[in-house]
Short mmCIF file of C-alpha atoms and ligand atoms in Angstrom, two decimals:
data_model
loop_
_atom_site.label_atom_id
_atom_site.label_comp_id
_atom_site.label_asym_id
_atom_site.label_seq_id
_atom_site.Cartn_x
_atom_site.Cartn_y
_atom_site.Cartn_z
CA MET A 23 102.16 114.30 119.63
CA ILE A 24 98.85 114.82 121.16
CA ASP A 25 95.62 114.08 119.03
CA SER A 26 92.41 116.30 119.19
CA PHE A 27 90.89 113.96 121.95
CA ASN A 28 94.04 114.48 123.93
CA ARG A 29 95.99 110.98 123.61
CA ASN A 30 99.52 111.15 123.28
CA ILE A 31 100.92 109.46 119.86
CA THR A 32 103.84 107.42 120.53
CA TYR A 33 103.51 104.35 119.05
CA LEU A 34 103.60 103.65 115.08
CA ARG A 35 103.17 100.12 113.21
CA LEU A 36 104.73 100.12 110.10
CA SER A 37 103.88 97.55 107.56
CA VAL A 38 106.70 96.58 105.35
CA THR A 39 105.03 94.41 102.94
CA GLU A 40 101.26 93.23 101.87
CA LEU A 41 102.83 89.86 101.07
CA CYS A 42 103.03 86.64 102.97
CA ASN A 43 103.68 83.05 103.14
CA LEU A 44 100.65 82.18 104.75
CA ARG A 45 96.88 82.80 104.31
CA CYS A 46 94.95 83.05 107.39
CA ARG A 47 91.39 82.82 106.90
CA TYR A 48 90.86 85.94 109.35
CA CYS A 49 93.49 88.04 107.55
CA MET A 50 93.66 87.51 103.71
CA PRO A 51 92.15 86.08 100.63
CA GLU A 52 92.91 82.20 99.29
CA GLU A 53 94.40 83.73 96.30
CA GLY A 54 96.49 86.16 98.17
CA VAL A 55 96.91 89.85 96.98
CA CYS A 56 96.94 91.05 93.87
CA LYS A 57 100.62 92.20 93.92
CA LYS A 58 100.97 95.80 93.28
CA ARG A 59 103.46 97.97 91.19
CA HIS A 60 106.52 98.38 93.01
CA GLU A 61 106.79 101.83 92.13
CA ASP A 62 103.53 102.21 94.05
CA MET A 63 104.79 100.81 97.55
CA LEU A 64 106.79 102.96 99.89
CA THR A 65 110.59 102.05 98.93
CA GLN A 66 112.96 101.19 101.90
CA GLU A 67 114.19 104.80 102.13
CA GLU A 68 110.57 106.57 101.98
CA MET A 69 109.70 103.75 105.09
CA LEU A 70 113.00 105.12 106.89
CA LEU A 71 112.61 108.68 106.41
CA ALA A 72 108.85 107.66 107.38
CA ALA A 73 109.89 106.51 110.64
CA ARG A 74 112.47 109.31 111.39
CA VAL A 75 109.58 112.08 110.87
CA CYS A 76 107.10 109.69 113.31
CA ALA A 77 110.42 110.07 115.89
CA SER A 78 110.70 113.58 115.58
CA LEU A 79 106.93 113.98 115.80
CA GLY A 80 107.05 112.22 119.34
CA ILE A 81 106.88 108.24 118.33
CA ARG A 82 108.55 106.18 120.70
CA LYS A 83 107.50 102.58 119.75
CA ILE A 84 107.76 101.11 116.13
CA ARG A 85 106.50 97.69 115.80
CA ILE A 86 106.78 96.03 112.38
CA THR A 87 104.34 94.19 110.81
CA GLY A 88 102.75 93.45 107.51
CA GLY A 89 101.96 91.17 105.84
CA GLU A 90 105.18 88.95 106.86
CA PRO A 91 107.92 91.06 107.60
CA LEU A 92 110.20 88.18 107.07
CA VAL A 93 109.27 87.62 103.73
CA LYS A 94 110.83 91.10 102.79
CA PRO A 95 114.26 91.16 101.15
CA ASN A 96 116.50 93.73 103.19
CA ILE A 97 114.36 93.18 106.29
CA LEU A 98 117.42 92.98 108.72
CA PRO A 99 118.93 96.29 107.31
CA LEU A 100 115.77 97.88 107.64
CA CYS A 101 115.68 97.03 111.16
CA ARG A 102 119.01 98.01 111.89
CA GLU A 103 118.38 101.06 110.38
CA ILE A 104 115.06 101.87 112.15
CA ALA A 105 116.75 100.88 115.54
CA ALA A 106 119.32 103.49 115.31
CA ILE A 107 116.64 106.38 114.96
CA ASN A 108 117.03 108.72 117.31
CA GLY A 109 114.29 108.84 119.77
CA ILE A 110 113.01 105.02 119.18
CA GLU A 111 113.04 103.44 122.70
CA GLU A 112 111.87 100.12 121.66
CA ILE A 113 111.48 98.44 118.37
CA CYS A 114 109.33 95.40 118.13
CA LEU A 115 108.35 92.80 115.05
CA THR A 116 105.28 90.65 114.74
CA THR A 117 105.63 87.67 112.51
CA ASN A 118 104.09 84.23 112.42
CA ALA A 119 107.32 82.84 113.06
CA THR A 120 107.71 80.16 110.03
CA LEU A 121 110.46 81.66 108.61
CA LEU A 122 111.72 82.85 111.97
CA ALA A 123 114.02 79.86 113.04
CA PRO A 124 117.09 80.84 110.59
CA MET A 125 117.09 84.01 111.30
CA ALA A 126 115.93 84.52 115.06
CA GLN A 127 119.78 85.48 116.09
CA GLN A 128 120.33 88.28 113.10
CA LEU A 129 116.94 89.97 114.23
CA LYS A 130 118.35 90.12 117.91
CA GLN A 131 121.56 91.57 116.37
CA ALA A 132 119.91 94.10 114.45
CA GLY A 133 118.24 95.60 117.29
CA ILE A 134 114.92 94.09 117.47
CA ASP A 135 113.70 94.49 121.03
CA ARG A 136 110.70 92.21 121.32
CA LEU A 137 108.75 89.90 119.11
CA ASN A 138 105.49 89.01 119.00
CA ILE A 139 104.14 85.80 117.36
CA SER A 140 100.95 84.65 116.25
CA LEU A 141 99.73 81.07 116.55
CA ASP A 142 96.21 80.38 117.06
CA THR A 143 96.55 76.26 117.50
CA LEU A 144 98.75 73.64 119.06
CA ASP A 145 97.11 70.91 116.64
CA GLU A 146 99.14 70.50 112.95
CA ALA A 147 96.03 69.79 110.98
CA LYS A 148 94.15 72.94 112.55
CA TYR A 149 97.05 74.95 112.02
CA ARG A 150 97.18 73.63 108.43
CA MET A 151 93.86 74.39 108.20
CA ILE A 152 93.65 78.15 109.82
CA THR A 153 96.72 79.19 108.01
CA ARG A 154 95.50 78.05 104.41
CA GLY A 155 98.85 75.34 104.35
CA GLY A 156 101.34 76.44 106.94
CA GLU A 157 103.21 74.06 109.08
CA LEU A 158 102.87 74.25 112.69
CA THR A 159 106.37 72.76 113.43
CA ALA A 160 107.79 75.54 111.29
CA ALA A 161 106.39 77.80 113.84
CA ILE A 162 107.39 76.26 117.00
CA ASP A 163 110.96 76.06 115.92
CA GLY A 164 111.04 79.93 115.30
CA ILE A 165 109.49 80.38 118.83
CA LYS A 166 112.14 78.18 120.05
CA ALA A 167 115.23 79.82 117.85
CA ALA A 168 113.47 83.43 119.43
CA LEU A 169 113.97 82.16 123.00
CA ASP A 170 117.55 80.43 122.41
CA ALA A 171 118.47 83.93 120.65
CA GLY A 172 117.80 85.67 123.90
CA PHE A 173 114.43 87.26 123.01
CA GLN A 174 112.77 88.46 126.39
CA LYS A 175 109.09 89.00 126.97
CA ILE A 176 108.08 87.32 123.71
CA LYS A 177 104.44 87.30 123.35
CA ILE A 178 102.37 84.68 121.71
CA ASN A 179 99.35 86.14 120.07
CA THR A 180 96.32 83.89 119.90
CA VAL A 181 92.94 85.28 117.60
CA LEU A 182 90.38 83.36 120.01
CA ILE A 183 87.59 81.95 116.83
CA GLY A 184 84.51 80.28 118.45
CA GLY A 185 84.35 76.74 116.81
CA PHE A 186 87.78 76.68 116.21
CA ASN A 187 90.12 77.00 119.37
CA ILE A 188 88.12 77.22 122.50
CA ASP A 189 88.84 74.29 123.41
CA GLU A 190 92.92 74.75 123.39
CA ILE A 191 92.41 78.16 125.93
CA SER A 192 93.85 75.57 128.52
CA SER A 193 96.73 74.39 126.13
CA LEU A 194 97.66 77.59 124.88
CA ALA A 195 97.84 79.26 128.24
CA ASP A 196 100.02 76.34 129.54
CA LEU A 197 102.67 77.86 127.01
CA THR A 198 103.12 80.30 129.98
CA LYS A 199 104.26 77.44 132.28
CA GLN A 200 106.67 75.80 130.18
CA TYR A 201 108.08 78.75 128.90
CA PRO A 202 109.01 82.50 129.47
CA VAL A 203 106.55 83.86 126.96
CA ASP A 204 103.53 85.81 127.42
CA VAL A 205 100.29 84.53 125.82
CA ARG A 206 97.49 86.59 124.44
CA PHE A 207 94.17 85.88 123.48
CA ILE A 208 92.71 88.40 121.08
CA GLU A 209 89.00 88.41 119.89
CA LEU A 210 88.67 87.94 116.10
CA MET A 211 87.87 91.25 114.41
CA PRO A 212 85.36 91.57 111.55
CA MET A 213 86.85 92.33 108.47
CA VAL A 214 84.92 92.43 105.57
CA ASP A 215 86.30 89.98 103.64
CA ASN A 216 86.17 87.27 106.38
CA ARG A 217 83.70 85.33 104.90
CA ASP A 218 84.57 82.07 106.39
CA PHE A 219 83.57 83.07 109.75
CA GLY A 220 79.76 83.16 110.97
CA PRO A 221 78.28 85.13 113.82
CA GLU A 222 79.27 81.95 116.32
CA ALA A 223 83.03 82.55 115.53
CA TYR A 224 83.02 86.02 117.29
CA VAL A 225 83.50 85.41 120.95
CA PRO A 226 84.05 87.74 123.55
CA ASN A 227 87.47 87.06 125.66
CA THR A 228 85.50 86.68 128.58
CA VAL A 229 85.20 83.04 127.70
CA VAL A 230 89.05 82.72 128.86
CA LEU A 231 88.28 83.55 132.33
CA GLU A 232 85.56 80.94 132.22
CA GLU A 233 87.66 78.24 130.58
CA LEU A 234 90.69 79.27 133.34
CA PRO A 235 88.86 80.29 136.50
CA GLU A 236 92.37 79.70 138.41
CA LEU A 237 93.93 83.10 136.56
CA GLU A 238 94.94 85.43 139.01
CA PRO A 239 94.82 89.07 137.71
CA LEU A 240 97.39 91.44 137.53
CA PRO A 241 97.81 95.24 137.85
CA HIS A 242 97.15 96.89 134.73
CA ASP A 243 100.89 97.67 132.83
CA GLY A 244 99.58 100.56 130.65
CA SER A 245 99.00 98.08 127.44
CA VAL A 246 95.89 97.49 125.88
CA ALA A 247 95.68 93.82 127.58
CA ARG A 248 93.96 93.01 130.90
CA LEU A 249 96.64 90.86 132.76
CA TYR A 250 96.48 87.41 134.66
CA ARG A 251 98.80 84.66 135.86
CA LEU A 252 98.36 81.06 135.99
CA PRO A 253 99.48 79.72 139.17
CA GLY A 254 103.36 79.46 139.41
CA ALA A 255 103.83 80.35 135.53
CA LEU A 256 106.73 82.13 134.00
CA GLY A 257 104.60 84.42 131.73
CA LYS A 258 101.72 86.12 131.60
CA ILE A 259 97.96 85.62 130.39
CA GLY A 260 97.19 88.92 128.41
CA LEU A 261 93.48 89.68 127.30
CA ILE A 262 92.82 91.95 124.24
CA SER A 263 89.32 93.14 123.28
CA PRO A 264 88.78 95.13 120.43
CA VAL A 265 85.37 94.02 120.09
CA SER A 266 83.89 93.45 123.42
CA ALA A 267 85.54 96.37 125.07
CA HIS A 268 87.41 98.85 122.66
CA PHE A 269 90.15 100.77 124.15
CA CYS A 270 90.03 103.82 121.72
CA ALA A 271 90.20 106.34 124.25
CA GLU A 272 93.41 104.94 125.38
CA CYS A 273 94.93 104.35 121.83
CA ASN A 274 98.17 105.66 121.10
CA ARG A 275 99.15 104.26 117.83
CA ILE A 276 98.93 105.28 113.99
CA ARG A 277 99.53 103.12 111.61
CA ILE A 278 101.42 103.01 107.98
CA THR A 279 100.68 100.92 105.15
CA ALA A 280 103.35 99.42 102.91
CA ASP A 281 101.66 101.06 100.37
CA GLY A 282 102.15 104.90 101.89
CA LYS A 283 98.65 105.29 103.50
CA VAL A 284 98.55 107.16 107.08
CA LYS A 285 95.96 105.03 108.83
CA PRO A 286 95.07 107.05 111.80
CA CYS A 287 92.57 104.21 113.24
CA LEU A 288 92.81 100.42 112.07
CA HIS A 289 88.88 100.53 111.41
CA SER A 290 88.44 103.75 109.84
CA SER A 291 88.77 104.17 106.07
CA ASP A 292 90.61 107.62 106.57
CA GLU A 293 93.85 107.14 104.69
CA ILE A 294 96.69 109.84 103.86
CA SER A 295 99.03 109.59 101.15
CA ILE A 296 103.02 110.16 101.92
CA LYS A 297 104.37 108.26 98.87
CA GLY A 298 106.73 110.16 97.12
CA LEU A 299 106.98 113.29 99.66
CA ASP A 300 109.67 114.86 101.15
CA GLU A 301 110.49 115.10 104.83
CA ASP A 302 108.90 118.34 105.30
CA GLY A 303 105.67 116.80 102.91
CA MET A 304 105.75 113.64 104.98
CA ARG A 305 105.61 115.83 108.45
CA GLU A 306 102.63 117.85 107.57
CA LYS A 307 100.74 114.77 106.10
CA ILE A 308 101.63 112.60 109.34
CA LYS A 309 100.81 115.49 111.63
CA SER A 310 97.36 116.25 109.95
CA ALA A 311 96.48 112.37 110.11
CA ILE A 312 97.35 112.46 114.17
CA LEU A 313 95.16 115.42 114.53
CA GLU A 314 92.05 113.50 112.70
CA LYS A 315 92.38 110.58 114.47
CA PRO A 316 88.92 109.56 115.17
CA GLN A 317 87.77 109.22 118.89
CA TRP A 318 86.51 105.87 118.40
CA HIS A 319 86.26 102.93 116.30
CA GLY A 320 82.48 102.44 116.04
CA GLU A 321 80.87 99.16 116.24
CA LEU A 322 82.27 96.13 115.39
CA SER A 323 80.42 92.65 115.51
CA TYR A 324 79.56 89.99 112.63
CA TYR A 325 76.89 92.40 111.74
CA GLU A 326 78.56 95.74 111.87
CA LYS A 327 81.91 95.05 109.88
CA SER A 328 85.52 96.77 110.07
CA ARG A 329 85.17 100.10 107.94
CA ALA A 330 88.83 99.83 107.36
CA GLY A 331 88.58 99.05 103.66
CA ARG A 332 91.22 96.66 103.49
CA SER A 333 92.30 93.23 104.81
CA MET A 334 94.26 93.12 107.72
CA ASN A 335 97.56 92.00 105.68
CA GLN A 336 97.16 95.27 103.66
CA ILE A 337 96.87 97.34 107.24
CA GLY A 338 99.35 95.65 109.32
CA GLY A 339 97.23 94.35 112.16
N1 SAM B 8 101.93 87.91 109.56
C1 SAM B 8 102.64 88.94 110.80
C2 SAM B 8 101.89 87.79 112.13
O1 SAM B 8 101.00 86.98 111.37
O2 SAM B 8 102.16 87.72 113.02
C3 SAM B 8 102.24 90.06 110.83
C4 SAM B 8 101.10 90.39 110.58
S1 SAM B 8 99.15 90.03 111.12
C5 SAM B 8 98.31 90.77 110.14
C6 SAM B 8 99.40 90.69 112.78
C7 SAM B 8 98.35 90.27 113.60
O3 SAM B 8 97.26 90.48 113.26
C8 SAM B 8 98.73 88.66 113.45
O4 SAM B 8 98.41 88.44 115.11
C9 SAM B 8 97.00 88.42 113.28
O5 SAM B 8 96.84 87.26 114.00
C10 SAM B 8 96.15 89.43 113.20
N2 SAM B 8 95.10 89.41 112.77
C11 SAM B 8 95.16 89.36 111.47
N3 SAM B 8 93.67 89.54 111.11
C12 SAM B 8 92.80 89.54 112.35
C13 SAM B 8 91.45 89.61 112.81
N4 SAM B 8 90.57 89.58 111.55
N5 SAM B 8 91.09 89.94 113.83
C14 SAM B 8 92.09 89.61 114.84
N6 SAM B 8 93.28 89.73 114.99
C15 SAM B 8 93.72 89.27 113.21
FE1 SF4 B 9 99.92 86.49 107.02
FE2 SF4 B 9 100.02 87.10 109.63
FE3 SF4 B 9 97.82 87.50 107.87
FE4 SF4 B 9 98.43 85.12 108.72
S1 SF4 B 9 97.98 86.83 109.83
S2 SF4 B 9 97.70 85.69 106.38
S3 SF4 B 9 100.69 84.97 108.99
S4 SF4 B 9 100.00 88.62 107.49
#
């Protein structure tokens, strides 16, 4: 469906849970989230209905996200049913990979086409610090299991944080030489509750180009990343710059949260509820959400925080 600014909306990010086994400092509060009442969350049937309605409105790609999708009971049947929806050409899943090792094969069999895996450091102590207690080895085991299961085009997503992982840009990028994976550096987005980060944490992605002058530019592939390759590497390096060079003019996505709110824009507080609606009701609301998608998300910086009104685990990053 075409929105009011002539963008073709073909991509849905469906958050299947707000819960997570980690507590990344830029994403969710230390105490976790106040668990909402079961009856306030979308049921599995409602998630499927919403996905079907979106497909009927022109959505062709669905990313399953959260929270951590792999903590959701019944994630496998949910993936299987979404993968079977007419019109859906690609189904992807974003995960921290710490629970992935025993599930990778089953996710592949359930129809997941591609995985995005979040990994901000290769240092065990720093991993524990940024995730508030996570184990790096579990994430690495997850990545290896995904490769063994035959997942192609795995993307490792690294949030760039000044004073934390700039010194690891080179070693993280080297993963593209060791494994057939892409590594994408994503600018830290200033969510309202990111109290652990001062102005120095918000560094533009150009720092990657300064650290890796040997990067060779690649042609644009229609995604939101600017693409490069290290000489001889198996995978690509992507730079995603939501803060320093927003990509709103090409944004083709909408989001649905686990509690049933359609968010036309990640950084806007606009939310349209589809909880409890039948198919026609959902179609009307999702259509109007697409038509209300704002032109851009407004300035973002340490001083001008996101107007999302939720933490990232409650949106589905
Ligand atoms: N739990 C899964 C994971 O971590 O991959 C999926 C959900 S997580 C909210 C999705 C993505 O959002 C992760 O790659 C995470 O790094 C990113 N993210 C969360 N908060 C962010 C922030 N403030 N700025 C940039 N990226 C953020
Ligand atoms: Fe959990 Fe992902 Fe948020 Fe980290 S980024 S706390 S893994 S939802």
